[in-house]
Coordinates of C-alpha atoms (C1' of nucleotides) in Angstrom, one line a residue:
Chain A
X64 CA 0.0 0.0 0.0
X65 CA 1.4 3.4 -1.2
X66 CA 1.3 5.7 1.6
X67 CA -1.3 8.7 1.3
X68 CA 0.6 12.1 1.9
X69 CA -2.3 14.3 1.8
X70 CA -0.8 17.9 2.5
X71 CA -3.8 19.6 4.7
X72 CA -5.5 22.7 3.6
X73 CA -4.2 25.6 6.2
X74 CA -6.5 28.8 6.0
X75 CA -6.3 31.4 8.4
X76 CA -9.7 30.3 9.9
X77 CA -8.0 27.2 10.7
X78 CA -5.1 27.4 13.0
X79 CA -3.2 24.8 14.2
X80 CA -2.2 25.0 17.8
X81 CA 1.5 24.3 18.5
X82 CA 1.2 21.2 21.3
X83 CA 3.6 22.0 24.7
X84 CA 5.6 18.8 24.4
X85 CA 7.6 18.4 28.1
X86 CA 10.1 15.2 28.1
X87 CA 10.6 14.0 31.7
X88 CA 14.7 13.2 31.3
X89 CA 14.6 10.2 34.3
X90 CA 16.1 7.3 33.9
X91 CA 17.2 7.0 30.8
X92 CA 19.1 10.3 30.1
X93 CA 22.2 8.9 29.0
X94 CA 20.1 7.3 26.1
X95 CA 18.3 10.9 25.9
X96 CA 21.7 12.5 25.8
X97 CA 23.0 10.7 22.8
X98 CA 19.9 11.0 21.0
X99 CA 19.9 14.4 21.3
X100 CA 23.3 15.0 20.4
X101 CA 22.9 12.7 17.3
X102 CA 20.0 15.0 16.3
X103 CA 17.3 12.4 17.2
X104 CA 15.8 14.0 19.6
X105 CA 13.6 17.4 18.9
X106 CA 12.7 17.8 22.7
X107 CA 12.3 21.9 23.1
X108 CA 11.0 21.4 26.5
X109 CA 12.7 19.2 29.5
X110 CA 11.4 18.1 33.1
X111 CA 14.2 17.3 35.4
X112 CA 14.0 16.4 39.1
X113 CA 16.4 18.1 41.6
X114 CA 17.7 14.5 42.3
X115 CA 19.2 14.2 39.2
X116 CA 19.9 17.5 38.2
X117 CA 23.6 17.4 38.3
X118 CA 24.3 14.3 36.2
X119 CA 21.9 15.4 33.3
X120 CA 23.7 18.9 33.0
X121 CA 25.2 18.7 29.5
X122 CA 21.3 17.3 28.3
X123 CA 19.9 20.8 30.2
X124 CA 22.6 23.2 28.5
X125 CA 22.2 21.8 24.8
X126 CA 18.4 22.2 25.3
X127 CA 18.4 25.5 26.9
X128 CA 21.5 26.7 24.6
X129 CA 19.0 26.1 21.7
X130 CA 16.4 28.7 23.3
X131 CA 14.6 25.2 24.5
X132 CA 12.5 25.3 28.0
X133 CA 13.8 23.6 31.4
X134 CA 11.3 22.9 33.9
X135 CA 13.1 21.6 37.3
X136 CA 11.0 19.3 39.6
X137 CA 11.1 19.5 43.1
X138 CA 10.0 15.9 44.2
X139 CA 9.0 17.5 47.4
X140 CA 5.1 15.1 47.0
X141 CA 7.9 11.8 46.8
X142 CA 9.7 13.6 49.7
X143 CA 7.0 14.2 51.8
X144 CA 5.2 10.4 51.3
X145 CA 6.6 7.3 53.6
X146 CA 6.9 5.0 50.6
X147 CA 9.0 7.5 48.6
X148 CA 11.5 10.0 50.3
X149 CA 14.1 7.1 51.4
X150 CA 14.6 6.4 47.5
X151 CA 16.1 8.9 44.8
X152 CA 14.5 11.4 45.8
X153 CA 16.8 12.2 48.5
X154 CA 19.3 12.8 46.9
X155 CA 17.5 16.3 46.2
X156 CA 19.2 19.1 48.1
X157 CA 16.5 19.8 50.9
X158 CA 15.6 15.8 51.4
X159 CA 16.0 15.7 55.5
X160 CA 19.7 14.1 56.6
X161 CA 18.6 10.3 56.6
X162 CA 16.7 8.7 59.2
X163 CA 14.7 12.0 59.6
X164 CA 12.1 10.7 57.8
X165 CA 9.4 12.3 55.3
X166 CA 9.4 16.2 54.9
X167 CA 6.1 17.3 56.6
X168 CA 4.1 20.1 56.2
X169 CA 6.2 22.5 58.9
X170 CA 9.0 22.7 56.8
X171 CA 7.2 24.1 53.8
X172 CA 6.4 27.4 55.9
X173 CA 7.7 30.2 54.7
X174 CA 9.9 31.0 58.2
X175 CA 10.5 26.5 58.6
X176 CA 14.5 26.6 60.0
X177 CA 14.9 24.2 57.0
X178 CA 14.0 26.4 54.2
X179 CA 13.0 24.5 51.6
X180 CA 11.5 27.2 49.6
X181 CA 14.3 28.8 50.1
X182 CA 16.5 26.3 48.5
X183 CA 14.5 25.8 45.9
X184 CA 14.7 29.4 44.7
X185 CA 18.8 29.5 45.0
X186 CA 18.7 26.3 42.8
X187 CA 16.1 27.4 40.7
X188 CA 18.4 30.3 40.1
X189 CA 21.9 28.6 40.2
X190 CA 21.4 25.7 37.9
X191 CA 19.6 28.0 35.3
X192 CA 16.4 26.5 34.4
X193 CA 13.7 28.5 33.0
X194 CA 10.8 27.1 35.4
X195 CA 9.8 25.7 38.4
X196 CA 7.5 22.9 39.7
X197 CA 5.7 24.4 42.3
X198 CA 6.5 22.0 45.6
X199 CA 3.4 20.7 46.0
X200 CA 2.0 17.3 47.5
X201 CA -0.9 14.5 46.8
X202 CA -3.6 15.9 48.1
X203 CA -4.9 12.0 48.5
X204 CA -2.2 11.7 50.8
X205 CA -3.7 9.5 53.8
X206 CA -1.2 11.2 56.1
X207 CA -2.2 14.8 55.6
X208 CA -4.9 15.8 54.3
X209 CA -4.6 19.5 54.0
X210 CA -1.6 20.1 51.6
X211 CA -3.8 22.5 49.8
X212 CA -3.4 25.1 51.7
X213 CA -0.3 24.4 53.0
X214 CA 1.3 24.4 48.8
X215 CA -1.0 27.1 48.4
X216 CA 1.4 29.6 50.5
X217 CA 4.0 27.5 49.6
X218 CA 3.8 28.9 46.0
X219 CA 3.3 32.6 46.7
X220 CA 6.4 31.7 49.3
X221 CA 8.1 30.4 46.4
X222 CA 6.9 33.3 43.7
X223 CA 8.8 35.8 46.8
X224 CA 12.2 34.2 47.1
X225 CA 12.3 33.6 43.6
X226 CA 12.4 37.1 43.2
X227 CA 14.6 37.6 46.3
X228 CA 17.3 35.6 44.6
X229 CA 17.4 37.3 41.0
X230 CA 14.8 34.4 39.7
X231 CA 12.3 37.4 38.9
X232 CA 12.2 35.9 35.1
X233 CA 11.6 32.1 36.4
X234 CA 7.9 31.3 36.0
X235 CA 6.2 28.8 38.6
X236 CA 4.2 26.0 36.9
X237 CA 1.4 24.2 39.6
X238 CA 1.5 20.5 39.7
X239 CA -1.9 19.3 41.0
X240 CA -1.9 15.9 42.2
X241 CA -5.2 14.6 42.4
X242 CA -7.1 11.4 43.4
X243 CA -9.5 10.9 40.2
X244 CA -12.4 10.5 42.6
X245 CA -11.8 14.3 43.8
X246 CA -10.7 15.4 40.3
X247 CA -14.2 14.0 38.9
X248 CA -16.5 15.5 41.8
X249 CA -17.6 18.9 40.4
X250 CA -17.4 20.6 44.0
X251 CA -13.7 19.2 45.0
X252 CA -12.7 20.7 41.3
X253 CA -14.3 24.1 42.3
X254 CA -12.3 24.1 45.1
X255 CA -8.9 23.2 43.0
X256 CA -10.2 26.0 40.6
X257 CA -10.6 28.5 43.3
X258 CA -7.4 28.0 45.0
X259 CA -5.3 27.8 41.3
X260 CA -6.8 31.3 40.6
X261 CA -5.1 32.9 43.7
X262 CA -1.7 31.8 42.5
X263 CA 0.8 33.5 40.4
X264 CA 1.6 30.4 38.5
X265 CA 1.4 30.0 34.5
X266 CA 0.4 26.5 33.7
X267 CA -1.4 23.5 35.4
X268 CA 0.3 20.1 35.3
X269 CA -2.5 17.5 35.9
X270 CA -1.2 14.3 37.5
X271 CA -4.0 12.2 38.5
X272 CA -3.5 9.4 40.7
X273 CA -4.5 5.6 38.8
X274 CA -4.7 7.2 35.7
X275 CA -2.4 6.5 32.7
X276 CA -1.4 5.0 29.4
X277 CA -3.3 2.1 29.9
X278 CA -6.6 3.7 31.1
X279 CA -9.8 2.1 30.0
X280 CA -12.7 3.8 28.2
X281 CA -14.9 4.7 31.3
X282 CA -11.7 6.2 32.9
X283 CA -10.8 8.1 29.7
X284 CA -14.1 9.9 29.3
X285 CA -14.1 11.2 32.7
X286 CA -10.7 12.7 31.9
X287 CA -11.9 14.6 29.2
X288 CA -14.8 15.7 31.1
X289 CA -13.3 16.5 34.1
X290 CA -10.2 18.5 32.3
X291 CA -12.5 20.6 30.7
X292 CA -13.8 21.8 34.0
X293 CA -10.1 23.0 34.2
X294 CA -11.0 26.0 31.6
X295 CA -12.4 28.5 33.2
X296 CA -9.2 29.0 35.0
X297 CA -8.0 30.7 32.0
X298 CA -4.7 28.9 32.1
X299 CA -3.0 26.1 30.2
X300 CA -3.4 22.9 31.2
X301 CA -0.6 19.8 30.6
X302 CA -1.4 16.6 31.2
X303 CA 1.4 15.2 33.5
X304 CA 2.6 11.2 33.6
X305 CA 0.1 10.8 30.7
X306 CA 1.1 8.5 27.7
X307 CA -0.1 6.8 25.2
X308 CA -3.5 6.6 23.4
X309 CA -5.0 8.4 26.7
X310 CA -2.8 11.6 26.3
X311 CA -2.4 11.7 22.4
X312 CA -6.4 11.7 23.1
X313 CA -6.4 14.4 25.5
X314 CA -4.7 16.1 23.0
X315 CA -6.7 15.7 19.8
X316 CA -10.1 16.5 21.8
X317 CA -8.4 19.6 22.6
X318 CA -8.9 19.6 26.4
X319 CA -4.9 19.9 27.6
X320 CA -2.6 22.4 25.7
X321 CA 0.3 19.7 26.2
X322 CA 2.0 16.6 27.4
X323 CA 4.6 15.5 30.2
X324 CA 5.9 11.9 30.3
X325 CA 9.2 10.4 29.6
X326 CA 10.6 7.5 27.1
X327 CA 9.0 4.3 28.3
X328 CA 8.3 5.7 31.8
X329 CA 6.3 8.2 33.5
X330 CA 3.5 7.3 31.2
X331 CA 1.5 6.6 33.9
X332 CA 1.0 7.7 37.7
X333 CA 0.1 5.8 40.9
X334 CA 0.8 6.5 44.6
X335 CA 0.1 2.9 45.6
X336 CA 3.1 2.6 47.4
X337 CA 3.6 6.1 48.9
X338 CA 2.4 5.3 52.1
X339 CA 3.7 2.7 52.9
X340 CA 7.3 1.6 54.0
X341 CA 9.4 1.1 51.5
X342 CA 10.3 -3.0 51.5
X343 CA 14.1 -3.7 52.5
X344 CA 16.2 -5.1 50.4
X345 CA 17.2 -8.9 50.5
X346 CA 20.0 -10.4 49.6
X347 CA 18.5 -12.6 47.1
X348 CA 16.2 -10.0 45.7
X349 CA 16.7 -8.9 41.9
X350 CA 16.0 -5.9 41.1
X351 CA 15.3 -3.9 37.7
X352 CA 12.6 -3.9 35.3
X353 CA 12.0 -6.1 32.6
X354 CA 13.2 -4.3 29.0
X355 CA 9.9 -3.3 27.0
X356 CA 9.4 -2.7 23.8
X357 CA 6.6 -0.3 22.4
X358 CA 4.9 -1.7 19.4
X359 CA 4.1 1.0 16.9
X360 CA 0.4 2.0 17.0
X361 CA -0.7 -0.4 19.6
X362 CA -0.8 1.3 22.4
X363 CA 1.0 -1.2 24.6
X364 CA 5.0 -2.4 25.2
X365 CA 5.8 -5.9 25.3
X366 CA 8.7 -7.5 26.8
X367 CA 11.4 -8.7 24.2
X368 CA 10.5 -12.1 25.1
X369 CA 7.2 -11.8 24.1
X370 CA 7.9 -9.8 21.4
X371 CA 10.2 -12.5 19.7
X372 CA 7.2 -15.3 20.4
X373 CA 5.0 -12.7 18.5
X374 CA 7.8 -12.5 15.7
X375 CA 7.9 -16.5 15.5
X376 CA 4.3 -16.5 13.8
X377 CA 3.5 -16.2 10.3
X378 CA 3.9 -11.9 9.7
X379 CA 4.7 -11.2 13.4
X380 CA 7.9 -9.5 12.3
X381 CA 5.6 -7.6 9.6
X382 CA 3.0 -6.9 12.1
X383 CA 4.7 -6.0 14.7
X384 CA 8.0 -4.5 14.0
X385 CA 8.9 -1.0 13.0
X386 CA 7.5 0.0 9.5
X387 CA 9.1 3.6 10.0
X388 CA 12.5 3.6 7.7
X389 CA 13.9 6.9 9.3
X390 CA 13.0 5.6 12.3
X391 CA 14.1 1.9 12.5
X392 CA 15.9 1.5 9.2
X393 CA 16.0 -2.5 9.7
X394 CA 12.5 -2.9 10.6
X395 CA 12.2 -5.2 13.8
X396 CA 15.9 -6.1 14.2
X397 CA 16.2 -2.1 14.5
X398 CA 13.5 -1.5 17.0
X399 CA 14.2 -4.4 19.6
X400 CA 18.3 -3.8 19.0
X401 CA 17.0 0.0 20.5
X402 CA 13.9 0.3 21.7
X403 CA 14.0 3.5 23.9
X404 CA 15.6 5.2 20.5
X405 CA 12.5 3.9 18.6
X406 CA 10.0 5.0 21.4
X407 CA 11.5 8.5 21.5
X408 CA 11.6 8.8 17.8
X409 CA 7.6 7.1 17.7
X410 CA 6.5 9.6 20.6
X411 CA 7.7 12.9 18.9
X412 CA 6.3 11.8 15.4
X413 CA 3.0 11.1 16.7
X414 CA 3.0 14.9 18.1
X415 CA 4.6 16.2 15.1
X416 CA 1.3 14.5 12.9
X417 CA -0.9 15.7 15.4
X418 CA 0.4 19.0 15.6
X419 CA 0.3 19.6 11.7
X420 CA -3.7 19.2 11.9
X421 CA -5.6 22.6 12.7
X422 CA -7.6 22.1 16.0
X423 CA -11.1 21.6 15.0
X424 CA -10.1 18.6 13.1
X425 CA -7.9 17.1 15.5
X426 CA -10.7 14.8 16.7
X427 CA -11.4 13.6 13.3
X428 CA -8.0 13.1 12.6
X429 CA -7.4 11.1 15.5
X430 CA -10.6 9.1 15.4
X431 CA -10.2 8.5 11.2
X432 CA -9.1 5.8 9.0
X433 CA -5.6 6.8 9.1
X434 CA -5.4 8.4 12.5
X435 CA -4.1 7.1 16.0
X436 CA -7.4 5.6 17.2
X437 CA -8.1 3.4 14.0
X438 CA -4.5 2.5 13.9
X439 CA -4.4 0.9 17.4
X440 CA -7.5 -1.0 17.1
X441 CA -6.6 -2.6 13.6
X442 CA -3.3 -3.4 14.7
X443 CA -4.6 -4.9 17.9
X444 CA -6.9 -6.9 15.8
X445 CA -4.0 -8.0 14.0
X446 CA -1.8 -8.7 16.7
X447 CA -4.5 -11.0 18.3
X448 CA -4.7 -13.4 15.1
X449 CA -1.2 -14.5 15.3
X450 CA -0.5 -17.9 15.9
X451 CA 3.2 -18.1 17.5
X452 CA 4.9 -20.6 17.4
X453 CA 4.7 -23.3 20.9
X454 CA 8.5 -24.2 20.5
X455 CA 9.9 -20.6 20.4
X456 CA 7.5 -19.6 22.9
X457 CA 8.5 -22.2 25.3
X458 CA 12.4 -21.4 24.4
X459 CA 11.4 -18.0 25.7
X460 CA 9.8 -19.6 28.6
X461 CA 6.4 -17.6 27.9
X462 CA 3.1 -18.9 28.0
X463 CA 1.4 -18.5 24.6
X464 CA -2.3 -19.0 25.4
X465 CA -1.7 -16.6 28.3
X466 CA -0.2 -13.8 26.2
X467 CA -2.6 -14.4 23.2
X468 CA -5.3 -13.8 25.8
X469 CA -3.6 -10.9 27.1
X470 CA -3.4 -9.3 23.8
X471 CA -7.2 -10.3 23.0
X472 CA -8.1 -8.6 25.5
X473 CA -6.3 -5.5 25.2
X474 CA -8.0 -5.3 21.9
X475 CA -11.6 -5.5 23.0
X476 CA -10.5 -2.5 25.5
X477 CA -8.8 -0.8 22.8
X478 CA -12.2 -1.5 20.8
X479 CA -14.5 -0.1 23.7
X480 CA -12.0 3.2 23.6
X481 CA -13.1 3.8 20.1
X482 CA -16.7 3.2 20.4
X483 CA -16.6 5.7 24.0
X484 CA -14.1 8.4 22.0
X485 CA -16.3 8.5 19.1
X486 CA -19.7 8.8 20.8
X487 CA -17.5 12.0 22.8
X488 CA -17.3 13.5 19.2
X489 CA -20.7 13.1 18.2
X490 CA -22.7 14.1 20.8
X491 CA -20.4 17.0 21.9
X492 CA -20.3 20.0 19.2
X493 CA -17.7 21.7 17.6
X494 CA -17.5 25.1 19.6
X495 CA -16.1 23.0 22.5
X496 CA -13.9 25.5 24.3
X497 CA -10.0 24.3 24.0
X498 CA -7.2 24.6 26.8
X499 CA -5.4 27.7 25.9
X500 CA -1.9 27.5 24.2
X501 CA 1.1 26.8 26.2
X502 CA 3.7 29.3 24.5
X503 CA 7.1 28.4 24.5
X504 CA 9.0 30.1 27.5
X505 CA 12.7 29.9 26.8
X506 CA 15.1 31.6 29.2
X507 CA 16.3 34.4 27.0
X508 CA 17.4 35.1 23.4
X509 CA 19.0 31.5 22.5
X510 CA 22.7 31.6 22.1
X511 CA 22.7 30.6 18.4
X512 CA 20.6 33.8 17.7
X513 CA 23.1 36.3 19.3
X514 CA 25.4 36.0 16.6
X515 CA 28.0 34.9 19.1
X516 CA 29.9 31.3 19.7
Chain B
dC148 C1' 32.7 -3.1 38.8
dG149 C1' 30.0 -3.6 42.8
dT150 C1' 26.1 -1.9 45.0
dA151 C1' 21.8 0.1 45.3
dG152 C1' 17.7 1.9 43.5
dA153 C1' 12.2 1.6 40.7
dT154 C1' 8.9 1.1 37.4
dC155 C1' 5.9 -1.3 34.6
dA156 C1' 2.5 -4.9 33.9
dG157 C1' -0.4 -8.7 35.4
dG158 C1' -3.6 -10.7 38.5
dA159 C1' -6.7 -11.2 42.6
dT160 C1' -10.2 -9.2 45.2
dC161 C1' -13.5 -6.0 46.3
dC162 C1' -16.4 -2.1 45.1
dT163 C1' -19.5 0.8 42.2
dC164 C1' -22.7 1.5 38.8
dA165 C1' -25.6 0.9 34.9
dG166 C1' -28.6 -1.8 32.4
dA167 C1' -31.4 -6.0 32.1
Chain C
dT291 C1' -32.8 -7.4 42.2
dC292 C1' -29.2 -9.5 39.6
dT293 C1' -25.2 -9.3 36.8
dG294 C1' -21.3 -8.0 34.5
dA295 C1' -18.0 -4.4 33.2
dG296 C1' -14.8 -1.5 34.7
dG297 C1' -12.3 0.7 38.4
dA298 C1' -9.6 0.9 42.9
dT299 C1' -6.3 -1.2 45.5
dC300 C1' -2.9 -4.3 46.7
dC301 C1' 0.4 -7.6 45.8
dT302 C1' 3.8 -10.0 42.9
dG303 C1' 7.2 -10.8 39.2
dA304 C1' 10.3 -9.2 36.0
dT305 C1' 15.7 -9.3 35.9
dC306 C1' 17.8 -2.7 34.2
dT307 C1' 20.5 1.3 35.1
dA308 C1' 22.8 4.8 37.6
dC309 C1' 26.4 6.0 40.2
dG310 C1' 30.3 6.1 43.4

DNA sequence: CGTAGATCAGGATCCTCAGA
DNA sequence: TCTGAGGATCCTGATCTACG
């Protein structure tokens, strides 16, 4: 099949929304790094967390040397939680000396001994970034339940030492942790809507709690609903640890003005394990998660030994491997031999097609023939037809009925997605109000500009 | 090069809710 | 009222990657 380059019609009448793109740098920098040196990576906009800020400083400076943004994270929710602030997250510059436990709400007062805020500002300033994470908490924490107002002074204690420490230029971004339960209720999201409107911030990161790149279709359409309730705030809304179908959706039906996750991680978010204890280690405990691979257009990763069971039956390498030349040149062999290289390269094409489309056909586009939507369901239909082979997949010690039921079931969600995304776009009309535009906020004129090395 | 750290996905169980 | 689908929550298994 010759593929269809239909160059789309661009009057003035029909603008097309640049999409705020934020790439959480995490694990994987090193992989990021080289990418991004090798030209591989268009990322204009970067999340780092204080943890890790000083081994991913050549990343940061190539970015923000090409007038890209850098967004610094202050982990202080992972700080503050029992489950989290023993793990990297210490390593942040106001985590407590260890063995003093979680930070609690008395050292995010503006006049605490320990002065976070304080710390965060000379950092802010000091490492040169060109925003800040407002240190703010899950307000589902079990522990304390009033982190609202405590993150609310928090911020405007934040906005003043920012400016104290020559950050006056550094804009604060508000990352609202939610519970979907308190996200969905109309009242709880009046009260998130009246406290975000006292704040001198500039966008909204949405990180709600259970939801993520695998998010079924009930879960989905309260998203949309719910992040539409967002608008009247007036500000621009990204939707944080949000991959997959689930954000490129949020996207297309226009209800976030961008996207935060990082390359196969942070595509999802969950505090199941924030209070609790953090398990010790044993000595026979392994650690490390198993390699994925993201299959293009399905909407899922797979583990390379899955993946090579898949490739044993009649067109599984067809079906499932890389079709994308400039992105994996030998098809399959290319994608597994570098699969965060081909995720990277799949995640900013997919918002480089999106973005081309003017806004108020974003939803068709995504829901049509060719689009996103349509791609993931035929491909999950396909994927569920293969027969692998039973000696391969015993060689790879997987269970063949069990992942063929796996993936059959993945596609009757993925179906159910369609069906609820395309009922969304009938029934709702087409002067739905969209999240306003996140403009690009780069720290100053970018060095190549200035005519100077 | 040894040690230490986490995230993703699957599955079980219980709950909620909508439709029969 | 029953039933099933989907979600919330918790647990487990997988066997990577950073960093000193």
């Amino acid at each position: 099949m010759a593929a269809q380059i239909l160059p789309f019609p661009k009057p003035a009448s029909a603008p097309s929304s640049p999409i705020a793109t934020y790439l959480w740098v995490g694990e994987a920098h090193r992989k990021l790094a080289d990418l991004h040196a090798a030209g591989h990576l268009p990322a204009r906009r970067l999340v780092v967390e204080a943890s890790r800020l000083r081994h991913q400083r050549e990343l940061i400076a190539a970015v923000r040397d090409a007038g890209g943004e850098i967004v610094l994270d202050t982990e202080v929710a992972e700080l503050a939680s029992i489950g989290k602030h023993a793990g990297r997250a210490r390593g942040a510059p106001w985590a407590l000396p260890e063995g003093a436990g979680p930070l609690g709400p008395d050292h995010f007062r503006p006049d605490a001994s320990t002065d976070v805020i304080g710390q965060i500002a000379r950092l802010a300033v000091s490492s040169g970034v060109t925003g800040v994470l407002s240190p703010a908490h899950h307000l589902g924490d079990p522990g304390f339940r009033d982190w609202m107002s405590v993150d609310s002074d928090a911020c405007l204690a934040l906005r003043t030492a920012l400016d104290r420490e020559g950050g006056q230029a550094i804009p604060i971004d508000y990352p609202l942790i939610v519970p979907s339960a308190m996200l969905n209720d109309p009242s709880q999201r009046g009260l998130l809507v009246a406290m975000l409107g006292r704040l001198p911030i500039d966008h909204v990161w949405l990180r709600v709690v259970g939801l993520g790149a695998d998010a079924g279709p009930l879960q989905m359409s309260r998203y949309l609903s719910a992040v539409a309730g967002l608008h009247n705030l007036g500000k621009p809304v990204i939707a944080d640890h949000l991959g997959g179908l689930p954000g490129q959706a949020a996207l297309a039906f226009g209800v976030v003005s961008g996207i935060a996750q990082g390359i196969g991680e942070r595509e999802r978010f969950d505090t199941g394990d924030w209070h609790k204890p953090a398990k010790p280690r044993t000595d026979d405990a392994k650690f490390g998660r198993a390699a994925r691979v993201s299959i293009p257009g399905l909407n899922r990763t797979l583990t390379r030994a899955e993946l090579d069971v898949l490739a044993s039956a009649k067109n599984g390498r067809r079906i499932c491997g890389c079709a994308d030349r400039a992105c994996c040149k030998h098809g399959y062999d290319s994608m597994v031999a570098d699969p965060r290289g081909h995720a990277a390269r799949q995640f900013f094409s997919s918002i480089a097609r999106l973005e081309a489309v003017p806004d108020l056909r974003r939803e068709t586009f995504f829901l049509g023939h060719d689009g996103p939507m349509a791609k993931a369901d035929r491909t999950a239909r396909e994927i569920k037809a293969l027969r692998p082979d039973a000696a391969e997949a015993a060689r790879h010690n997987v269970d063949p009925e069990a992942l063929m039921k796996r993936l059959a079931d993945h596609s009757r969600t993925t179906e159910k997605i369609r069906t609820t995304l395309e009922t969304i776009h009938e029934t709702r009309g087409n002067d739905v109000p969209r999240a306003r535009v996140a403009a690009l906020r780069s720290g100053g004129v970018p060095k190549s500009a200035t005519g100077k090395p």
